mmCIF file of C-alpha atoms in Angstrom:
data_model
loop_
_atom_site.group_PDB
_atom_site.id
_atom_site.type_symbol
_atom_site.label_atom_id
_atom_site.label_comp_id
_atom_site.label_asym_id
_atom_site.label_seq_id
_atom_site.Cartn_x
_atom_site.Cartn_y
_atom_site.Cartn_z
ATOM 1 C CA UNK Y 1 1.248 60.943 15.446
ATOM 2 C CA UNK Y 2 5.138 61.059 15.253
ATOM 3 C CA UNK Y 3 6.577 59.494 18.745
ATOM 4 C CA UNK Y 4 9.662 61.140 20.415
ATOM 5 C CA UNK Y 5 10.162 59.847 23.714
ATOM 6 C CA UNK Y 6 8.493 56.523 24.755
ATOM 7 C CA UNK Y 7 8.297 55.213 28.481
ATOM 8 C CA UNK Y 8 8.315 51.257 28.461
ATOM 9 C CA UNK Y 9 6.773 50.752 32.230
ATOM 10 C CA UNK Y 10 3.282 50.448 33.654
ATOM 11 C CA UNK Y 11 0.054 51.935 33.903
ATOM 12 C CA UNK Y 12 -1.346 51.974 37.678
ATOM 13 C CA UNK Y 13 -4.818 53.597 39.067
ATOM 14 C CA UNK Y 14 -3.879 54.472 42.440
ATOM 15 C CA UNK Y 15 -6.345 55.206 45.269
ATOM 16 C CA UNK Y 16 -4.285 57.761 47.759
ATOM 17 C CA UNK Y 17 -5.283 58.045 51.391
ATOM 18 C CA UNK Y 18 -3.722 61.318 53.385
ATOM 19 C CA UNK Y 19 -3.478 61.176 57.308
ATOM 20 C CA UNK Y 20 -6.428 63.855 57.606
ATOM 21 C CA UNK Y 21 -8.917 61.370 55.908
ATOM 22 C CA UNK Y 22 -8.895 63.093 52.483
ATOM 23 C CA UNK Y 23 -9.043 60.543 49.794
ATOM 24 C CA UNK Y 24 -8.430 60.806 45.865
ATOM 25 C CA UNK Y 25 -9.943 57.762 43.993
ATOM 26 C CA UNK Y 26 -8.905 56.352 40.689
ATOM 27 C CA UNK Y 27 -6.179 58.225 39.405
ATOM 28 C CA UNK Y 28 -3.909 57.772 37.068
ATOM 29 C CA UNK Y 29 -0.829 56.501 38.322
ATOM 30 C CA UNK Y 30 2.356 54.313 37.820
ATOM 31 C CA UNK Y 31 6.109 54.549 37.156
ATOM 32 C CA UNK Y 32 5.943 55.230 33.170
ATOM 33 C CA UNK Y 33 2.707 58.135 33.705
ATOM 34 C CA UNK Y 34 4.878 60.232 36.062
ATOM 35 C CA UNK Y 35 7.916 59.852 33.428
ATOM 36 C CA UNK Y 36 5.520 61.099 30.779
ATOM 37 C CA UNK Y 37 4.925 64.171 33.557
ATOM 38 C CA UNK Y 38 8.613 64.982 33.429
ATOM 39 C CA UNK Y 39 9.138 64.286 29.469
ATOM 40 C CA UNK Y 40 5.927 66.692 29.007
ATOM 41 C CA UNK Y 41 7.953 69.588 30.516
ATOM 42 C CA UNK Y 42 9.799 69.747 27.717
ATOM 43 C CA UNK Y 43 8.093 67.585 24.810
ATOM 44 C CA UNK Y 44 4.776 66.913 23.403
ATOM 45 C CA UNK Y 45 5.142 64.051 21.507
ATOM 46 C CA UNK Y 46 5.099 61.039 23.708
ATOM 47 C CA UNK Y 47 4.376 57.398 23.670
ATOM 48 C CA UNK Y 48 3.039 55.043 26.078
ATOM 49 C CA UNK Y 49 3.729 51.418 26.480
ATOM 50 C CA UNK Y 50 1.943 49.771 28.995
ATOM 51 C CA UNK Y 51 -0.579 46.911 29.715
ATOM 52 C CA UNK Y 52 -3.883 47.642 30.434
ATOM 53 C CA UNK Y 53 -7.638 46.041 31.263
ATOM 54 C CA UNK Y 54 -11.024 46.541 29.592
ATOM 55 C CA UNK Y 55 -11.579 48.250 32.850
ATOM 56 C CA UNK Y 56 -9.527 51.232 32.387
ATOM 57 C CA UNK Y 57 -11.701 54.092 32.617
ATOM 58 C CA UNK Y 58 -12.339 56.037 29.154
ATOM 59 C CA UNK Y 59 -11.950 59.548 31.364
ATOM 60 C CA UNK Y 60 -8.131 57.949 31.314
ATOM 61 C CA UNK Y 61 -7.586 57.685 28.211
ATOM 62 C CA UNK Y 62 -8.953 61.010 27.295
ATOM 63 C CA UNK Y 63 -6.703 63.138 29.684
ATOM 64 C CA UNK Y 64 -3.986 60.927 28.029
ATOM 65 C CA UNK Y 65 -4.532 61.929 24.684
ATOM 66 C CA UNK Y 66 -5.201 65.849 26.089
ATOM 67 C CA UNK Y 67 -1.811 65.448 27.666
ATOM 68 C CA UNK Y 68 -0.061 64.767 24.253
ATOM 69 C CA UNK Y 69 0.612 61.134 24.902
ATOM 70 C CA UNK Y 70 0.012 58.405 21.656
ATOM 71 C CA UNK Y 71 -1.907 55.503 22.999
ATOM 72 C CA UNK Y 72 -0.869 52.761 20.346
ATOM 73 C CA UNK Y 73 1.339 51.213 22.977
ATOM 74 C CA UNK Y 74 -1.251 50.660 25.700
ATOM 75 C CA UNK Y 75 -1.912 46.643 25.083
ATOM 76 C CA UNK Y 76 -5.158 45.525 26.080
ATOM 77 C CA UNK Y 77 -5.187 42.360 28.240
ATOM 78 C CA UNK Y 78 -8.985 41.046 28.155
ATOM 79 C CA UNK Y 79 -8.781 38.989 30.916
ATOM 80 C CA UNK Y 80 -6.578 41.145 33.009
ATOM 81 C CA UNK Y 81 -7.799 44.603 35.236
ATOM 82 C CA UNK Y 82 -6.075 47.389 35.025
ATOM 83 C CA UNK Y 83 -3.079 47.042 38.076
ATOM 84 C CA UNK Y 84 -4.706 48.895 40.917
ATOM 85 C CA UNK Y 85 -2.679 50.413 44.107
ATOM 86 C CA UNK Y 86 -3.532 51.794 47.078
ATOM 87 C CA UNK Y 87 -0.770 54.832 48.384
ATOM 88 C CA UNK Y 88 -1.285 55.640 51.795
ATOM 89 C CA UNK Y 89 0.837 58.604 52.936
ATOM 90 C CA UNK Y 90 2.044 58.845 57.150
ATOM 91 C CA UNK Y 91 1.856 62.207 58.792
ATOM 92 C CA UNK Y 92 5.345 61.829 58.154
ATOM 93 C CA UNK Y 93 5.080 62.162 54.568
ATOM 94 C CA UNK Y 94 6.207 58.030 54.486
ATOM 95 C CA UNK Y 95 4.192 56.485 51.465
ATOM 96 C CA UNK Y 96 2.956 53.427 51.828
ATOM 97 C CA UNK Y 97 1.907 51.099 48.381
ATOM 98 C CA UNK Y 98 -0.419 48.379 48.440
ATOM 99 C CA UNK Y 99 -0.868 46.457 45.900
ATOM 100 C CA UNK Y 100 -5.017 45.717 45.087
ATOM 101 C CA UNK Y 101 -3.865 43.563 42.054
ATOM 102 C CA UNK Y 102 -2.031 40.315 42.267
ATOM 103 C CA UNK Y 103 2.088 40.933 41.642
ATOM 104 C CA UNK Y 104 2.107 37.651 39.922
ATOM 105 C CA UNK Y 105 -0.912 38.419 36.999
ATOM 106 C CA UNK Y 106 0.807 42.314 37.160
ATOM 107 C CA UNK Y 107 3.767 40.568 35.783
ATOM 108 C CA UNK Y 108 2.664 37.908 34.342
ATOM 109 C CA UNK Y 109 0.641 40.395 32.218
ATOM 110 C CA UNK Y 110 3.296 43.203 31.719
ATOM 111 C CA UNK Y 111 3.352 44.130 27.958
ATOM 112 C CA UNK Y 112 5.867 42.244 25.847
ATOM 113 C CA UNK Y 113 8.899 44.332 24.112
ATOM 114 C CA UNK Y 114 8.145 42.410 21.280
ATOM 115 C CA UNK Y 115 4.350 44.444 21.075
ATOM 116 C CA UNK Y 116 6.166 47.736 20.603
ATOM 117 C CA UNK Y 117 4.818 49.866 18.363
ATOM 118 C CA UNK Y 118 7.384 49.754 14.964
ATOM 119 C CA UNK Y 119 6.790 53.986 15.457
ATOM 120 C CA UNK Y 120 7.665 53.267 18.761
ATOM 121 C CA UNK Y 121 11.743 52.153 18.105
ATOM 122 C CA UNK Y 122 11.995 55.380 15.966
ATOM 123 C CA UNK Y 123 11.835 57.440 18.608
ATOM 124 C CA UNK Y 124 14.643 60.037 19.950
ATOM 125 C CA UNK Y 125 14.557 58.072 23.553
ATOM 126 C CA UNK Y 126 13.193 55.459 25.920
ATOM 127 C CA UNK Y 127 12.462 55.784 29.574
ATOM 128 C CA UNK Y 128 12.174 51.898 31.400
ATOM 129 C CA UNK Y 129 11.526 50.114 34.228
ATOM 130 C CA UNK Y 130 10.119 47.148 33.169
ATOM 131 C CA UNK Y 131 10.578 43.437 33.145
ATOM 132 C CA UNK Y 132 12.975 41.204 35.072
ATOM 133 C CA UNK Y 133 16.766 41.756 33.985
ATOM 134 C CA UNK Y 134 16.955 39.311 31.710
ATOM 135 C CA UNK Y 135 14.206 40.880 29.504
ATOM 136 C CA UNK Y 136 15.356 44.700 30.404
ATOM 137 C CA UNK Y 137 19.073 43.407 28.622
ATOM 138 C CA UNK Y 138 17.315 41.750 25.561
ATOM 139 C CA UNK Y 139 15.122 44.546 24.982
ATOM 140 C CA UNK Y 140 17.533 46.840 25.322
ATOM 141 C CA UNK Y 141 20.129 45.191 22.439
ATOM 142 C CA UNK Y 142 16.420 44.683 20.551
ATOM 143 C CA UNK Y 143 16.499 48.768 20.868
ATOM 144 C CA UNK Y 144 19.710 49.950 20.423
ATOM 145 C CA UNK Y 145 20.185 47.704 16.932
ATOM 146 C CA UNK Y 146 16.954 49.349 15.437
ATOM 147 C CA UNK Y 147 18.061 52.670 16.710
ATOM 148 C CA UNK Y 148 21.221 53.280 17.296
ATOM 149 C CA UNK Y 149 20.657 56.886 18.135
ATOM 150 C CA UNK Y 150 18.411 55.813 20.741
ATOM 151 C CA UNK Y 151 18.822 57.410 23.674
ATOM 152 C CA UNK Y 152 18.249 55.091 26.673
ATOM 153 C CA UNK Y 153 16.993 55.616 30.288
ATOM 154 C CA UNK Y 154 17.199 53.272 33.248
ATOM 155 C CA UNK Y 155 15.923 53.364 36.617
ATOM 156 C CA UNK Y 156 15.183 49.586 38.553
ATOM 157 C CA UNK Y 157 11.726 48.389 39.616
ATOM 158 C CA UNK Y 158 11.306 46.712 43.317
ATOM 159 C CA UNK Y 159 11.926 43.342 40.993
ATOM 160 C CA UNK Y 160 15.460 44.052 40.041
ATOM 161 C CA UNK Y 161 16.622 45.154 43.615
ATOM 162 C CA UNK Y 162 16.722 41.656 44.548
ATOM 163 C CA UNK Y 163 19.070 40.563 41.645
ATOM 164 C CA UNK Y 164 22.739 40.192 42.130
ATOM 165 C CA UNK Y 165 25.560 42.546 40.491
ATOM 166 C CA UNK Y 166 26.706 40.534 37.875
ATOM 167 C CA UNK Y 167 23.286 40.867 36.514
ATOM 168 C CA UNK Y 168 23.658 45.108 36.616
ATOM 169 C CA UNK Y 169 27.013 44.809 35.261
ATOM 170 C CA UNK Y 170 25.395 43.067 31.956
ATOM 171 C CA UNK Y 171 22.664 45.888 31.763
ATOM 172 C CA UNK Y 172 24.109 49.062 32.632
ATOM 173 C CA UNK Y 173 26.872 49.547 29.679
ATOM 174 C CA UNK Y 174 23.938 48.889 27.710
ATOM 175 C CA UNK Y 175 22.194 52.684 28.868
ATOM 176 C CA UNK Y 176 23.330 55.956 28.321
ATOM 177 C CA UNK Y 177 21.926 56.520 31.782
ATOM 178 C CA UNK Y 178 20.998 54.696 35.155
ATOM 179 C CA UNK Y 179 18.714 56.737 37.790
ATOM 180 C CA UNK Y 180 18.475 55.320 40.833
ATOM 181 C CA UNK Y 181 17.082 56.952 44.265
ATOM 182 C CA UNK Y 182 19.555 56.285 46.968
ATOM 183 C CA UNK Y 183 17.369 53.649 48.797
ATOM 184 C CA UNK Y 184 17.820 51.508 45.308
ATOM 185 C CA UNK Y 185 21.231 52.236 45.291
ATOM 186 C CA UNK Y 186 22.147 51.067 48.583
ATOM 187 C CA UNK Y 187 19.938 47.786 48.241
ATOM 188 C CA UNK Y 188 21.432 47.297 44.889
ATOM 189 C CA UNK Y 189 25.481 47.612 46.011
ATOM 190 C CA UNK Y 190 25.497 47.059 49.292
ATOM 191 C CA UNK Y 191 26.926 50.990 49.680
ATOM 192 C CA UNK Y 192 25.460 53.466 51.830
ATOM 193 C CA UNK Y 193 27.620 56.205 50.938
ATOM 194 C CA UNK Y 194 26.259 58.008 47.837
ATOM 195 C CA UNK Y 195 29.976 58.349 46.534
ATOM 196 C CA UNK Y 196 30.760 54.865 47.130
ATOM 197 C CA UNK Y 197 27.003 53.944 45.018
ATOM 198 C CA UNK Y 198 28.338 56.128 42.532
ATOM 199 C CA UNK Y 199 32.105 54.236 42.720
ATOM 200 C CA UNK Y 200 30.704 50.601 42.734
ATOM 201 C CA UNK Y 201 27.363 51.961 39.978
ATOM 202 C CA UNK Y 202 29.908 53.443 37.348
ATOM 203 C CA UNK Y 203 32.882 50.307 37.832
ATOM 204 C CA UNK Y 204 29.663 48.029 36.928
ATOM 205 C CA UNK Y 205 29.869 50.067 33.550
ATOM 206 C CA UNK Y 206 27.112 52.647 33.686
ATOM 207 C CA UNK Y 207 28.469 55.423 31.537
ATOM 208 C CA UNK Y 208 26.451 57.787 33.309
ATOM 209 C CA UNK Y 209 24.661 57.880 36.964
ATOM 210 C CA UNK Y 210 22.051 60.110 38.942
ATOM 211 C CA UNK Y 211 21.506 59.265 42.025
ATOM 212 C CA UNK Y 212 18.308 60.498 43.258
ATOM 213 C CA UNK Y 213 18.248 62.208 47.357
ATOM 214 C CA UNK Y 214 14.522 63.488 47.602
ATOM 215 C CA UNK Y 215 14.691 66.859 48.925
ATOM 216 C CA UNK Y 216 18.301 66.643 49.154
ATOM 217 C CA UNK Y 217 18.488 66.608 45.632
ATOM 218 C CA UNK Y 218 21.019 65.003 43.399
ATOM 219 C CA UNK Y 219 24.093 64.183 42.380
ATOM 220 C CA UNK Y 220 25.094 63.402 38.661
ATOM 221 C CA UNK Y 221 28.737 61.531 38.015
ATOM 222 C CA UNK Y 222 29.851 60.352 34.512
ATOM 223 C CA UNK Y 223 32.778 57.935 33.818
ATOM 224 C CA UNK Y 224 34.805 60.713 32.454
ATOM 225 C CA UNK Y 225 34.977 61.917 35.851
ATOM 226 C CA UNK Y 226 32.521 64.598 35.424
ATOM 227 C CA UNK Y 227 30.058 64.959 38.227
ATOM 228 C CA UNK Y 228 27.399 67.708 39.827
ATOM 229 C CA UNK Y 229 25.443 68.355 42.735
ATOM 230 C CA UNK Y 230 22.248 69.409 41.804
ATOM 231 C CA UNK Y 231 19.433 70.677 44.434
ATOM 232 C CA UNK Y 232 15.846 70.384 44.861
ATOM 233 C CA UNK Y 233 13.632 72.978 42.739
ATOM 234 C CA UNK Y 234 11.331 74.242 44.855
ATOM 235 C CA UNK Y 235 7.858 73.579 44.491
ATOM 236 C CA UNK Y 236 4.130 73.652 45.902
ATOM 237 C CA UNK Y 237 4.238 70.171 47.668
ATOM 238 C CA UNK Y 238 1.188 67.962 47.011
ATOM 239 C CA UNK Y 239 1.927 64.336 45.919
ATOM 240 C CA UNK Y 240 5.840 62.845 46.394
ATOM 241 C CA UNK Y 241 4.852 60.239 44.330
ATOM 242 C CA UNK Y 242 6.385 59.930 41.178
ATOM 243 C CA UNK Y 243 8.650 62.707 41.397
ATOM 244 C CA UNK Y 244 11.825 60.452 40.738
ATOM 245 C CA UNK Y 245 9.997 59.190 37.564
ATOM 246 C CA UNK Y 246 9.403 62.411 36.533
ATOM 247 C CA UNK Y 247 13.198 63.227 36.627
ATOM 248 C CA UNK Y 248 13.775 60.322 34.682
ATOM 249 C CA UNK Y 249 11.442 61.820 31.984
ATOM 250 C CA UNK Y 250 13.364 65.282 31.562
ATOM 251 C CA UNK Y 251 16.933 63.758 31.834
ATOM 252 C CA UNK Y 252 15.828 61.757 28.781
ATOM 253 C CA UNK Y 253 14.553 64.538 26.824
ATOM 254 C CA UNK Y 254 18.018 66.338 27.544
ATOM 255 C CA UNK Y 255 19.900 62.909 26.340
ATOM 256 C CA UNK Y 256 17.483 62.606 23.102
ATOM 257 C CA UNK Y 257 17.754 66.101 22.469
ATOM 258 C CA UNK Y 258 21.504 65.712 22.272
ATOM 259 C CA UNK Y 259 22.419 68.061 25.351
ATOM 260 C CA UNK Y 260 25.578 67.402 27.811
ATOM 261 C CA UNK Y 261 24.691 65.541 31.162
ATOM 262 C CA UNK Y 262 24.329 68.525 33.019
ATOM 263 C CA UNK Y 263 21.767 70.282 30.875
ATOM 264 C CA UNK Y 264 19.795 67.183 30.491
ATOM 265 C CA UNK Y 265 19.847 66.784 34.272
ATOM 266 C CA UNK Y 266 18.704 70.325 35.049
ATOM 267 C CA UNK Y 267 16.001 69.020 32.954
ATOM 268 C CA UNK Y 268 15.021 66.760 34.831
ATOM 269 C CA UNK Y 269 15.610 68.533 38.374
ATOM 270 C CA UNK Y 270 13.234 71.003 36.953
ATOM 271 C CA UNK Y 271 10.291 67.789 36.019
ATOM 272 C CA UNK Y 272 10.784 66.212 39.513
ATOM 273 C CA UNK Y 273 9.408 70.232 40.972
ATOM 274 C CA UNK Y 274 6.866 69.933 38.803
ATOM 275 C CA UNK Y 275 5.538 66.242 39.462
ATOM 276 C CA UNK Y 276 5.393 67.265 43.246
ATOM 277 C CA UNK Y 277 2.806 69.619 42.319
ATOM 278 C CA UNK Y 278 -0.223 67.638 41.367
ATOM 279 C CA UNK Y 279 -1.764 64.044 41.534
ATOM 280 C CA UNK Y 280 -1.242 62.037 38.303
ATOM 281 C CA UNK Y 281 -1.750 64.442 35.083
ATOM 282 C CA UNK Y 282 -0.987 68.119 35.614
ATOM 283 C CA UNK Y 283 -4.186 70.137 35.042
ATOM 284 C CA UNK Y 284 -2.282 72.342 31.959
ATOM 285 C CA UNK Y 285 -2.608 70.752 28.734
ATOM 286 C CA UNK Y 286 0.643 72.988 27.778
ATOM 287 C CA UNK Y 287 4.063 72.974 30.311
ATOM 288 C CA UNK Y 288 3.908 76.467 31.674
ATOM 289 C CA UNK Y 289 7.161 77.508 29.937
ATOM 290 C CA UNK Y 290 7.416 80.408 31.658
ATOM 291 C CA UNK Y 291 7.725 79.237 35.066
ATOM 292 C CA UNK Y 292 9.774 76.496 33.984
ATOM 293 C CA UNK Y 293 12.498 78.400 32.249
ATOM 294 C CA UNK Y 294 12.660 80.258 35.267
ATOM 295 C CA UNK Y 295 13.281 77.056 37.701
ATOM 296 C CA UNK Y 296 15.795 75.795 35.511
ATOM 297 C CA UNK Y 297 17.378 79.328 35.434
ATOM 298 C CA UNK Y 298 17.096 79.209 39.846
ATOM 299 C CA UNK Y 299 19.229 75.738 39.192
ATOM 300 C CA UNK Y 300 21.315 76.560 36.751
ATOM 301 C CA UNK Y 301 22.886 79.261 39.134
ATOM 302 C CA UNK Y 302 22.756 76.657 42.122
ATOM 303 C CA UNK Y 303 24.833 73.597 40.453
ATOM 304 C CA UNK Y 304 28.060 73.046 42.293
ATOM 305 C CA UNK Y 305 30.495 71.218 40.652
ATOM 306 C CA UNK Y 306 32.022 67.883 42.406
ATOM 307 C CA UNK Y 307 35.428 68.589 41.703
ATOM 308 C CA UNK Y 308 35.461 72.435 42.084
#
């Protein structure tokens, strides 16, 4: 199976608990799943590159490989289970993650860059959030010299928020895009004001920025001085989690595809609706193209320009 887009990330089965008592057990979960969501929009030749236990559940692996998505980069750890969560949403909508699996063995245990599939680094794009920054800026040279074409993806794990900005500025000239929600960004600068993430994000050499707002949508600023505000898509709200992932996803696709920012953000705009829609897989084993030309058409005529 020929590879296009790859997510380098993790594999998590969540166990959600809603305020009402309603309870979904052992789904499929985990940053680099919901990118695969939002690269599926618009793609069906994905790879996966994850660690995993004997204990993941064959069910999981088939509605992976219904969903489009090559397996050869799900490592199997013998001695390690599958990294379990619970994700407890507030009546306020507030999710809460718990981690059932110790953080030390889930990175201890991460999958190497090193165990990439060779299929894997001739793909049209990676999505990541993976490893500490030292091993995010190795692998990513690793990439970019087998592929030069390669179009790269970055949003931080909780790991990276703690490290300090010289560390970003070593990374993010290294990506042809860094994805942030505005929580990270804050943590990560020491800005509160989206413009001023943006400022501090793109002077630490990130060619290209997307600061993620939730329902507030986004904003998209390049170093050229381009820069959009993009809103929500609307969408049938069922699971917040993973939505920002999801964007990741279809922003890559746009990127690897070889579309300007903007397009490649409505792209992902239009996963992150989607993602919101469902818990872990979508049901469809085919994007309903349909209704997704038609959201990116509602956002195409809703883009306002930053400078306009």
């Amino acid at each position: 199976m020929s590879v296009d887009y790859v997510t380098l990330s993790n594999l998590i089965i969540d166990d959600i608990v809603f305020p009402d008592g309603q309870t979904f057990m052992n789904t499929l979960g985990g940053a680099g799943l919901h990118a695969l969501v939002g690269m599926r929009v618009w793609n069906d030749h994905l790879g996966y590159a994850a660690s995993v236990g004997p204990d993941l559940d064959e069910k999981h692996r088939r509605s992976l490989a219904r969903f489009g998505v090559d397996m050869a980069g799900l490592v199997l750890r013998p001695d390690y289970p599958t990294a379990r969560a619970w994700q407890v949403f507030e009546p306020d909508e507030r999710r809460i993650e718990i981690f059932r699996t110790s953080l030390d063995d889930f990175e201890r245990h991460k999958i190497r860059s090193v165990e990439l599939p060779p299929a894997y680094t001739r793909a049209r794009g990676f999505h990541l959030q993976w490893g500490t920054l030292d091993e995010l800026e190795e692998a990513l040279v690793a990439l970019r010299a087998a592929n030069p074409r390669l179009a790269l993806v970055y949003e931080p794990s909780t790991t990276h928020l703690e490290e300090p900005g010289p560390a970003f500025r070593r990374v993010l000239p290294r990506v042809d895009l860094f994805s942030p929600d505005r929580g990270e960004g804050k943590q990560i600068t020491g800005q509160s004001d989206p413009d001023a993430i943006m400022d501090t994000l793109l002077a630490w050499g990130a060619p290209l920025v997307a600061l993620r707002m939730g329902e507030s949508g986004s904003i998209v600023r390049g170093r050229d001085g381009t820069g959009w505000r993009l809103p929500a898509v609307p969408a049938t709200l069922v699971d917040v989690t993973g939505a920002g992932n999801s964007y990741c996803g279809g922003f890559l696709t746009g990127l690897g595809d070889g579309l300007p920012p903007l397009e490649a953000a409505l792209r992902g705009a239009v996963s992150a609706s989607f993602a919101l829609e469902q818990f872990g897989l979508p049901a469809w084993d085919a994007p309903p193209t349909a209704e997704r030309d038609r959201r990116l058409e509602w956002l195409r005529s809703r883009v306002a320009p930053l400078n306009a």
